[in-house]
PDB file of C-alpha atoms in Angstrom:
ATOM      1  CA  MET L 850     -27.942  -8.931  62.272  1.00 47.00           C
ATOM      2  CA  GLN L 851     -28.008 -12.227  60.406  1.00 53.00           C
ATOM      3  CA  ARG L 852     -24.926 -14.430  60.209  1.00 52.00           C
ATOM      4  CA  GLY L 853     -24.648 -13.871  56.435  1.00 53.00           C
ATOM      5  CA  ASN L 854     -24.523 -10.132  56.961  1.00 54.00           C
ATOM      6  CA  HIS L 855     -21.806 -10.553  59.608  1.00 54.00           C
ATOM      7  CA  ARG L 856     -19.680 -12.416  57.114  1.00 57.00           C
ATOM      8  CA  VAL L 857     -20.107  -9.700  54.486  1.00 47.00           C
ATOM      9  CA  VAL L 858     -19.146  -6.962  56.925  1.00 45.00           C
ATOM     10  CA  LEU L 859     -16.116  -8.956  58.124  1.00 50.00           C
ATOM     11  CA  ALA L 860     -14.930  -9.519  54.552  1.00 49.00           C
ATOM     12  CA  LEU L 861     -15.208  -5.804  53.778  1.00 50.00           C
ATOM     13  CA  VAL L 862     -13.195  -4.938  56.889  1.00 43.00           C
ATOM     14  CA  ILE L 863     -10.450  -7.408  55.961  1.00 49.00           C
ATOM     15  CA  LEU L 864     -10.255  -6.088  52.382  1.00 49.00           C
ATOM     16  CA  SER L 865     -10.097  -2.484  53.565  1.00 55.00           C
ATOM     17  CA  ALA L 866      -7.354  -3.282  56.043  1.00 47.00           C
ATOM     18  CA  SER L 867      -5.350  -5.162  53.413  1.00 51.00           C
ATOM     19  CA  ALA L 868      -5.633  -2.243  50.964  1.00 50.00           C
ATOM     20  CA  ALA L 869      -4.464   0.186  53.643  1.00 49.00           C
ATOM     21  CA  LEU L 870      -1.464  -1.994  54.479  1.00 45.00           C
ATOM     22  CA  ALA L 871      -0.566  -2.341  50.798  1.00 49.00           C
ATOM     23  CA  GLN L 872      -0.658   1.430  50.310  1.00 53.00           C
ATOM     24  CA  SER L 873       1.523   2.090  53.342  1.00 53.00           C
ATOM     25  CA  ALA L 874       4.101  -0.582  52.410  1.00 64.00           C
ATOM     26  CA  THR L 875       7.410   0.661  50.988  1.00 81.00           C
ATOM     27  CA  LYS L 876       7.880  -0.201  47.313  1.00 88.00           C
ATOM     28  CA  LEU L 877      11.272  -1.754  46.661  1.00 90.00           C
ATOM     29  CA  ASP L 878      13.490  -0.004  44.135  1.00 90.00           C
ATOM     30  CA  LEU L 879      15.939  -2.653  42.978  1.00 89.00           C
ATOM     31  CA  PRO L 880      18.522  -2.631  40.176  1.00 89.00           C
ATOM     32  CA  ARG L 881      17.546  -4.466  37.023  1.00 88.00           C
ATOM     33  CA  PRO L 882      19.600  -7.580  36.197  1.00 86.00           C
ATOM     34  CA  SER L 883      20.019  -6.098  32.708  1.00 88.00           C
ATOM     35  CA  PRO L 884      20.053  -2.297  33.175  1.00 91.00           C
ATOM     36  CA  LYS L 885      18.830   0.051  30.497  1.00 93.00           C
ATOM     37  CA  GLY L 886      21.399   1.753  28.285  1.00 94.00           C
ATOM     38  CA  SER L 887      21.407   4.048  25.282  1.00 96.00           C
ATOM     39  CA  VAL L 888      23.806   5.721  22.907  1.00 97.00           C
ATOM     40  CA  THR L 889      23.135   8.699  20.639  1.00 98.00           C
ATOM     41  CA  GLN L 890      25.601   9.935  18.068  1.00 98.00           C
ATOM     42  CA  THR L 891      25.188  12.686  15.509  1.00 98.00           C
ATOM     43  CA  VAL L 892      26.851  11.727  12.236  1.00 98.00           C
ATOM     44  CA  GLY L 893      26.790  14.658   9.850  1.00 96.00           C
ATOM     45  CA  LEU L 894      23.123  15.704   9.934  1.00 96.00           C
ATOM     46  CA  THR L 895      21.813  12.371  11.224  1.00 98.00           C
ATOM     47  CA  ASP L 896      21.082  11.423  14.835  1.00 98.00           C
ATOM     48  CA  ILE L 897      21.601   7.706  15.426  1.00 98.00           C
ATOM     49  CA  THR L 898      20.187   6.355  18.698  1.00 98.00           C
ATOM     50  CA  VAL L 899      20.215   2.828  20.093  1.00 98.00           C
ATOM     51  CA  ALA L 900      18.212   2.021  23.245  1.00 97.00           C
ATOM     52  CA  PHE L 901      18.907  -1.376  24.781  1.00 96.00           C
ATOM     53  CA  SER L 902      19.061  -3.462  27.950  1.00 94.00           C
ATOM     54  CA  SER L 903      22.544  -4.556  28.951  1.00 94.00           C
ATOM     55  CA  PRO L 904      22.909  -8.174  30.134  1.00 95.00           C
ATOM     56  CA  GLY L 905      26.096  -9.301  31.876  1.00 96.00           C
ATOM     57  CA  VAL L 906      28.388 -12.230  31.176  1.00 97.00           C
ATOM     58  CA  LYS L 907      28.353 -13.330  34.862  1.00 96.00           C
ATOM     59  CA  GLY L 908      30.854 -16.107  34.280  1.00 95.00           C
ATOM     60  CA  ARG L 909      28.771 -17.768  31.567  1.00 96.00           C
ATOM     61  CA  LYS L 910      29.718 -18.876  28.061  1.00 96.00           C
ATOM     62  CA  ILE L 911      27.726 -16.486  25.887  1.00 96.00           C
ATOM     63  CA  TRP L 912      28.117 -17.454  22.266  1.00 96.00           C
ATOM     64  CA  GLY L 913      26.762 -20.895  21.499  1.00 94.00           C
ATOM     65  CA  GLU L 914      25.173 -21.338  24.941  1.00 95.00           C
ATOM     66  CA  VAL L 915      23.422 -18.289  26.451  1.00 95.00           C
ATOM     67  CA  VAL L 916      22.986 -17.061  22.875  1.00 96.00           C
ATOM     68  CA  PRO L 917      22.689 -20.167  20.691  1.00 95.00           C
ATOM     69  CA  PHE L 918      23.955 -20.270  17.147  1.00 96.00           C
ATOM     70  CA  ASP L 919      21.554 -20.460  14.200  1.00 96.00           C
ATOM     71  CA  LYS L 920      18.724 -18.754  16.114  1.00 95.00           C
ATOM     72  CA  VAL L 921      17.584 -15.119  15.885  1.00 96.00           C
ATOM     73  CA  TRP L 922      18.578 -13.193  19.039  1.00 95.00           C
ATOM     74  CA  ARG L 923      17.010  -9.941  20.291  1.00 93.00           C
ATOM     75  CA  ALA L 924      20.429  -8.289  20.716  1.00 95.00           C
ATOM     76  CA  GLY L 925      19.940  -7.500  24.391  1.00 92.00           C
ATOM     77  CA  ALA L 926      17.383  -8.297  27.083  1.00 92.00           C
ATOM     78  CA  ASN L 927      13.909  -7.283  28.250  1.00 88.00           C
ATOM     79  CA  GLU L 928      12.319  -4.906  25.690  1.00 88.00           C
ATOM     80  CA  CYS L 929      13.479  -5.066  22.098  1.00 92.00           C
ATOM     81  CA  THR L 930      16.677  -3.179  21.294  1.00 96.00           C
ATOM     82  CA  LYS L 931      15.544  -0.145  19.301  1.00 97.00           C
ATOM     83  CA  LEU L 932      17.486   1.708  16.598  1.00 98.00           C
ATOM     84  CA  THR L 933      16.218   5.176  15.646  1.00 98.00           C
ATOM     85  CA  VAL L 934      17.633   7.223  12.762  1.00 98.00           C
ATOM     86  CA  SER L 935      16.529  10.818  12.170  1.00 98.00           C
ATOM     87  CA  THR L 936      17.178  10.813   8.407  1.00 97.00           C
ATOM     88  CA  PRO L 937      17.353   8.110   5.732  1.00 97.00           C
ATOM     89  CA  ILE L 938      20.661   6.204   5.791  1.00 98.00           C
ATOM     90  CA  SER L 939      22.194   3.131   4.172  1.00 98.00           C
ATOM     91  CA  ILE L 940      23.438   0.126   6.141  1.00 98.00           C
ATOM     92  CA  GLU L 941      25.856  -2.122   4.269  1.00 98.00           C
ATOM     93  CA  GLY L 942      24.629  -0.491   1.062  1.00 97.00           C
ATOM     94  CA  LYS L 943      20.929  -1.117   1.717  1.00 98.00           C
ATOM     95  CA  PRO L 944      18.520   1.836   2.238  1.00 98.00           C
ATOM     96  CA  VAL L 945      16.928   2.392   5.643  1.00 98.00           C
ATOM     97  CA  ALA L 946      14.144   4.976   5.992  1.00 98.00           C
ATOM     98  CA  ALA L 947      14.128   7.471   8.855  1.00 98.00           C
ATOM     99  CA  GLY L 948      12.317   6.007  11.876  1.00 98.00           C
ATOM    100  CA  SER L 949      12.621   3.339  14.576  1.00 98.00           C
ATOM    101  CA  TYR L 950      13.281  -0.392  14.290  1.00 98.00           C
ATOM    102  CA  CYS L 951      13.808  -3.411  16.536  1.00 96.00           C
ATOM    103  CA  VAL L 952      17.322  -4.853  16.203  1.00 97.00           C
ATOM    104  CA  PHE L 953      17.963  -8.583  15.941  1.00 97.00           C
ATOM    105  CA  LEU L 954      21.125 -10.569  15.278  1.00 97.00           C
ATOM    106  CA  LEU L 955      21.463 -14.032  13.806  1.00 97.00           C
ATOM    107  CA  PRO L 956      24.717 -15.603  15.056  1.00 96.00           C
ATOM    108  CA  GLN L 957      26.114 -18.402  12.937  1.00 94.00           C
ATOM    109  CA  LYS L 958      29.544 -19.985  12.821  1.00 91.00           C
ATOM    110  CA  SER L 959      29.634 -19.257   9.090  1.00 90.00           C
ATOM    111  CA  GLY L 960      28.823 -15.554   9.618  1.00 94.00           C
ATOM    112  CA  TRP L 961      26.460 -13.206  11.438  1.00 97.00           C
ATOM    113  CA  THR L 962      23.388 -11.373  10.118  1.00 98.00           C
ATOM    114  CA  PHE L 963      22.133  -7.939  11.231  1.00 98.00           C
ATOM    115  CA  ILE L 964      18.352  -7.537  11.103  1.00 98.00           C
ATOM    116  CA  LEU L 965      15.986  -4.587  11.500  1.00 98.00           C
ATOM    117  CA  SER L 966      12.327  -5.365  12.143  1.00 96.00           C
ATOM    118  CA  LYS L 967       9.435  -2.971  11.519  1.00 96.00           C
ATOM    119  CA  ASN L 968       7.489  -4.462  14.456  1.00 94.00           C
ATOM    120  CA  LEU L 969       8.281  -2.332  17.528  1.00 93.00           C
ATOM    121  CA  GLU L 970       5.853  -4.136  19.848  1.00 89.00           C
ATOM    122  CA  GLN L 971       7.782  -7.382  20.216  1.00 84.00           C
ATOM    123  CA  ALA L 972       9.825  -8.010  23.362  1.00 77.00           C
ATOM    124  CA  GLY L 973      11.789 -11.147  22.571  1.00 77.00           C
ATOM    125  CA  SER L 974      12.924 -13.386  19.753  1.00 82.00           C
ATOM    126  CA  ASP L 975       9.879 -15.665  20.079  1.00 84.00           C
ATOM    127  CA  GLU L 976       7.727 -12.960  18.479  1.00 84.00           C
ATOM    128  CA  TYR L 977      10.131 -12.300  15.608  1.00 91.00           C
ATOM    129  CA  LYS L 978       8.837 -12.820  12.063  1.00 92.00           C
ATOM    130  CA  GLN L 979      11.093 -12.547   9.031  1.00 94.00           C
ATOM    131  CA  SER L 980       8.148 -11.208   7.023  1.00 95.00           C
ATOM    132  CA  GLU L 981       8.378  -8.023   9.152  1.00 95.00           C
ATOM    133  CA  ASP L 982      12.037  -7.363   8.282  1.00 96.00           C
ATOM    134  CA  ALA L 983      12.972  -3.888   7.082  1.00 97.00           C
ATOM    135  CA  LEU L 984      16.612  -4.914   6.577  1.00 98.00           C
ATOM    136  CA  ARG L 985      18.727  -8.067   6.629  1.00 98.00           C
ATOM    137  CA  VAL L 986      22.470  -7.732   5.868  1.00 98.00           C
ATOM    138  CA  PRO L 987      25.711  -9.545   6.709  1.00 98.00           C
ATOM    139  CA  ALA L 988      27.622  -8.288   9.766  1.00 98.00           C
ATOM    140  CA  THR L 989      31.345  -8.326  10.515  1.00 97.00           C
ATOM    141  CA  VAL L 990      32.576 -10.102  13.650  1.00 97.00           C
ATOM    142  CA  SER L 991      35.877  -9.336  15.376  1.00 96.00           C
ATOM    143  CA  THR L 992      37.550 -10.127  18.703  1.00 96.00           C
ATOM    144  CA  ILE L 993      37.778  -7.464  21.427  1.00 97.00           C
ATOM    145  CA  PRO L 994      39.078  -7.415  25.021  1.00 97.00           C
ATOM    146  CA  PRO L 995      36.547  -8.959  27.451  1.00 96.00           C
ATOM    147  CA  ARG L 996      33.466  -6.813  28.060  1.00 96.00           C
ATOM    148  CA  GLU L 997      31.165  -7.778  30.951  1.00 97.00           C
ATOM    149  CA  ARG L 998      28.061  -5.834  29.908  1.00 97.00           C
ATOM    150  CA  MET L 999      26.624  -5.832  26.410  1.00 97.00           C
ATOM    151  CA  ALA L1000      26.500  -2.403  24.776  1.00 97.00           C
ATOM    152  CA  PHE L1001      26.053  -0.711  21.427  1.00 98.00           C
ATOM    153  CA  THR L1002      28.402   1.973  20.154  1.00 97.00           C
ATOM    154  CA  VAL L1003      29.027   4.099  17.067  1.00 98.00           C
ATOM    155  CA  ILE L1004      32.693   4.067  16.051  1.00 97.00           C
ATOM    156  CA  ASP L1005      34.986   5.199  13.226  1.00 96.00           C
ATOM    157  CA  PHE L1006      32.603   7.924  12.087  1.00 97.00           C
ATOM    158  CA  ASP L1007      32.878  11.193  10.185  1.00 95.00           C
ATOM    159  CA  ASP L1008      30.204  13.352   8.554  1.00 95.00           C
ATOM    160  CA  GLU L1009      29.500  10.776   5.844  1.00 96.00           C
ATOM    161  CA  LYS L1010      29.819   7.345   7.407  1.00 97.00           C
ATOM    162  CA  GLY L1011      30.400   5.249  10.496  1.00 98.00           C
ATOM    163  CA  THR L1012      30.136   1.812  12.071  1.00 98.00           C
ATOM    164  CA  LEU L1013      27.387   0.601  14.385  1.00 98.00           C
ATOM    165  CA  ALA L1014      28.658  -2.114  16.706  1.00 98.00           C
ATOM    166  CA  MET L1015      27.345  -4.464  19.391  1.00 98.00           C
ATOM    167  CA  GLU L1016      30.011  -5.512  21.899  1.00 98.00           C
ATOM    168  CA  TRP L1017      29.724  -8.306  24.475  1.00 97.00           C
ATOM    169  CA  GLU L1018      32.063 -10.855  26.037  1.00 97.00           C
ATOM    170  CA  THR L1019      34.920 -10.913  23.494  1.00 96.00           C
ATOM    171  CA  GLN L1020      32.907 -10.266  20.326  1.00 96.00           C
ATOM    172  CA  ARG L1021      32.181  -7.127  18.328  1.00 97.00           C
ATOM    173  CA  VAL L1022      29.434  -7.474  15.716  1.00 98.00           C
ATOM    174  CA  ALA L1023      29.399  -4.488  13.387  1.00 98.00           C
ATOM    175  CA  VAL L1024      27.735  -3.024  10.306  1.00 98.00           C
ATOM    176  CA  LYS L1025      28.861  -0.006   8.284  1.00 98.00           C
ATOM    177  CA  PHE L1026      26.476   2.803   7.414  1.00 98.00           C
ATOM    178  CA  THR L1027      26.470   5.952   5.296  1.00 98.00           C
ATOM    179  CA  THR L1028      24.416   9.093   5.874  1.00 97.00           C
ATOM    180  CA  GLY L1029      24.549  10.938   2.546  1.00 95.00           C
ATOM    181  CA  THR L1030      25.396  14.132   4.425  1.00 95.00           C
ATOM    182  CA  GLN L1031      27.106  15.943   1.562  1.00 93.00           C
ATOM    183  CA  GLN L1032      24.220  15.241  -0.785  1.00 93.00           C
ATOM    184  CA  LYS L1033      21.779  16.672   1.770  1.00 93.00           C
ATOM    185  CA  VAL L1034      23.964  19.745   2.361  1.00 92.00           C
ATOM    186  CA  MET L1035      24.490  20.420  -1.343  1.00 92.00           C
ATOM    187  CA  ALA L1036      20.741  20.288  -1.941  1.00 93.00           C
ATOM    188  CA  GLN L1037      20.341  23.019   0.687  1.00 90.00           C
ATOM    189  CA  ILE L1038      23.161  25.136  -0.743  1.00 88.00           C
ATOM    190  CA  HIS L1039      21.883  24.936  -4.330  1.00 90.00           C
ATOM    191  CA  ALA L1040      18.430  25.993  -3.131  1.00 91.00           C
ATOM    192  CA  LEU L1041      19.740  28.791  -0.866  1.00 87.00           C
ATOM    193  CA  LYS L1042      17.865  32.082  -1.132  1.00 85.00           C
ATOM    194  CA  SER L1043      18.315  34.332   1.867  1.00 78.00           C
ATOM    195  CA  ASP L1044      18.657  37.947   2.943  1.00 77.00           C
ATOM    196  CA  ASP L1045      21.076  36.809   5.638  1.00 78.00           C
ATOM    197  CA  TRP L1046      24.614  37.283   4.284  1.00 77.00           C
ATOM    198  CA  GLY L1047      25.888  34.906   6.951  1.00 82.00           C
ATOM    199  CA  GLN L1048      24.120  31.981   5.264  1.00 85.00           C
ATOM    200  CA  TYR L1049      26.183  32.502   2.098  1.00 82.00           C
ATOM    201  CA  ASN L1050      29.342  32.805   4.171  1.00 83.00           C
ATOM    202  CA  ALA L1051      28.605  29.537   5.999  1.00 87.00           C
ATOM    203  CA  ALA L1052      27.848  27.746   2.736  1.00 87.00           C
ATOM    204  CA  ALA L1053      31.042  29.033   1.104  1.00 85.00           C
ATOM    205  CA  ARG L1054      33.145  27.946   4.046  1.00 88.00           C
ATOM    206  CA  TYR L1055      31.596  24.468   3.975  1.00 88.00           C
ATOM    207  CA  LEU L1056      32.489  24.113   0.298  1.00 87.00           C
ATOM    208  CA  LEU L1057      35.980  25.453   0.992  1.00 85.00           C
ATOM    209  CA  ASN L1058      36.600  23.099   3.917  1.00 86.00           C
ATOM    210  CA  THR L1059      35.364  20.051   2.022  1.00 85.00           C
ATOM    211  CA  GLY L1060      37.033  20.944  -1.285  1.00 85.00           C
ATOM    212  CA  THR L1061      33.677  20.861  -3.073  1.00 84.00           C
ATOM    213  CA  GLU L1062      32.636  22.967  -6.106  1.00 85.00           C
ATOM    214  CA  PRO L1063      35.146  25.843  -5.770  1.00 83.00           C
ATOM    215  CA  ALA L1064      33.360  27.866  -8.473  1.00 83.00           C
ATOM    216  CA  LEU L1065      30.140  27.776  -6.466  1.00 83.00           C
ATOM    217  CA  ALA L1066      32.082  28.726  -3.344  1.00 74.00           C
ATOM    218  CA  MET L1067      33.283  31.881  -5.128  1.00 79.00           C
ATOM    219  CA  GLN L1068      29.732  32.773  -6.188  1.00 80.00           C
ATOM    220  CA  LEU L1069      28.589  32.450  -2.588  1.00 77.00           C
ATOM    221  CA  VAL L1070      31.466  34.612  -1.361  1.00 74.00           C
ATOM    222  CA  ASP L1071      30.437  37.278  -3.883  1.00 73.00           C
ATOM    223  CA  ARG L1072      26.859  37.199  -2.582  1.00 72.00           C
ATOM    224  CA  HIS L1073      28.190  37.424   0.943  1.00 63.00           C
ATOM    225  CA  ALA L1074      30.313  40.481   0.057  1.00 64.00           C
ATOM    226  CA  ALA L1075      27.431  42.172  -1.744  1.00 64.00           C
ATOM    227  CA  GLY L1076      25.093  41.750   1.195  1.00 60.00           C
ATOM    228  CA  LYS L1077      27.364  42.939   3.994  1.00 55.00           C
ATOM    229  CA  ASP L1078      27.700  46.586   5.011  1.00 47.00           C
ATOM    230  CA  SER L1079      31.418  46.286   5.509  1.00 52.00           C
ATOM    231  CA  GLU L1080      33.084  44.319   2.727  1.00 54.00           C
ATOM    232  CA  ALA L1081      36.473  43.980   4.396  1.00 53.00           C
ATOM    233  CA  LEU L1082      35.732  40.649   6.041  1.00 58.00           C
ATOM    234  CA  ALA L1083      34.029  39.249   2.963  1.00 62.00           C
ATOM    235  CA  LEU L1084      36.886  40.301   0.687  1.00 57.00           C
ATOM    236  CA  ALA L1085      39.430  38.749   3.019  1.00 57.00           C
ATOM    237  CA  GLN L1086      37.480  35.511   2.945  1.00 62.00           C
ATOM    238  CA  LYS L1087      37.377  35.722  -0.842  1.00 59.00           C
ATOM    239  CA  ALA L1088      41.150  36.189  -0.871  1.00 58.00           C
ATOM    240  CA  GLN L1089      41.547  33.140   1.337  1.00 57.00           C
ATOM    241  CA  THR L1090      39.307  31.097  -0.987  1.00 63.00           C
ATOM    242  CA  LEU L1091      41.251  32.188  -4.069  1.00 53.00           C
ATOM    243  CA  GLY L1092      44.557  31.586  -2.326  1.00 58.00           C
ATOM    244  CA  LYS L1093      43.659  27.980  -1.556  1.00 60.00           C
ATOM    245  CA  GLY L1094      44.150  27.185  -5.218  1.00 57.00           C
ATOM    246  CA  ALA L1095      47.476  28.996  -5.585  1.00 56.00           C
ATOM    247  CA  ALA L1096      50.797  27.471  -4.589  1.00 55.00           C
ATOM    248  CA  ASN L1097      52.445  30.924  -4.267  1.00 54.00           C
ATOM    249  CA  PHE L1098      49.782  32.672  -2.176  1.00 51.00           C
ATOM    250  CA  PHE L1099      52.300  34.788  -0.227  1.00 47.00           C
ATOM    251  CA  ALA L1100      49.668  36.608   1.885  1.00 52.00           C
ATOM    252  CA  ALA L1101      48.017  33.480   3.269  1.00 59.00           C
ATOM    253  CA  ASP L1102      49.260  34.046   6.844  1.00 66.00           C
ATOM    254  CA  ASP L1103      48.255  37.713   6.858  1.00 55.00           C
ATOM    255  CA  VAL L1104      44.766  36.982   5.550  1.00 53.00           C
ATOM    256  CA  ALA L1105      44.266  34.205   8.093  1.00 64.00           C
ATOM    257  CA  LYS L1106      45.314  36.523  10.942  1.00 62.00           C
ATOM    258  CA  ALA L1107      42.999  39.267   9.680  1.00 51.00           C
ATOM    259  CA  LEU L1108      40.045  36.897   9.545  1.00 54.00           C
ATOM    260  CA  VAL L1109      40.640  35.803  13.127  1.00 59.00           C
ATOM    261  CA  SER L1110      40.899  39.420  14.292  1.00 53.00           C
ATOM    262  CA  TRP L1111      37.883  40.753  12.398  1.00 44.00           C
ATOM    263  CA  LYS L1112      35.585  37.964  13.565  1.00 54.00           C
ATOM    264  CA  LYS L1113      36.099  38.823  17.228  1.00 52.00           C
TER     265      LYS L1113
END
C-alpha cells in the first residue's frame, strides 16, 4: 500500500474514533444564567401570555448601567420577550390586534416607553427597527421592594381591564390595557339563537350579575322558561331577576334558597 493511502486510512480511523467518543460523551445539562419564564392570565375572554428570559441583578446596578438610559432594551435576555394576546385589546388606549409581538422598553429619566414590534425573529436590541413597531406608548414607572429576577406579571385585573407590568431590581414598569369583554359578550347575546334553554339562562344571569340591559335579561328568562320542561326553576330565576329591582322584595331569601336547592 502506498504511503498516501496509509495516510488516508489513518485519517479515516481517527475521524471514526473521534465521532464515537463524541457520541458516547455525556451532554451537560446546565442551568441558564437567565432562565426561561412565562405568565398567562385570562382577562375576561382574552388570554394574555408573556414568554421571557429572566436575568438576575447579581449585585449590579441595573438602571443606567446594565440597562442604559435612552437606548431601546429587549426587556429580558436571550430570545426576544414575546407578548401574545388571543383577542384584540387596547394598551394605553391604542389598539393591538390579536397575535404575537416582541416587547421592548425604552428607559429614559424623563419617562419610559413600552414598545411592541411586529418582527418576531429578532433576538436582541441591535436588530430592533422602529419602522417595525406595532405599538409605542408611554409606560408608568413605580418603586417596588427589591426583586432579584426580572419577571412580567398581570395585576389589578377584572373582566374588562388590567395592568401588564415588568418588575426588576426596584422598578415596576407598567401599561394599562382593556379587553372589551362586555362588548364581545353582548354581541354574542344579541345574536343568540339556540335550542338549548341553558344558553338563555346563562346569558340572563350574566346580564343580571353585571347590571346590564335588565329588559333583555327578562326576555332571555322568558325564553328559558318556555324552553324548559319544568318551569319551576325558570320562574324562580325570573322572580329573582324582578326582585333585584324592588326594594321591598320580601321573598328574596326564599327564592335564593330554592334556586340553590333546585340546581343540585
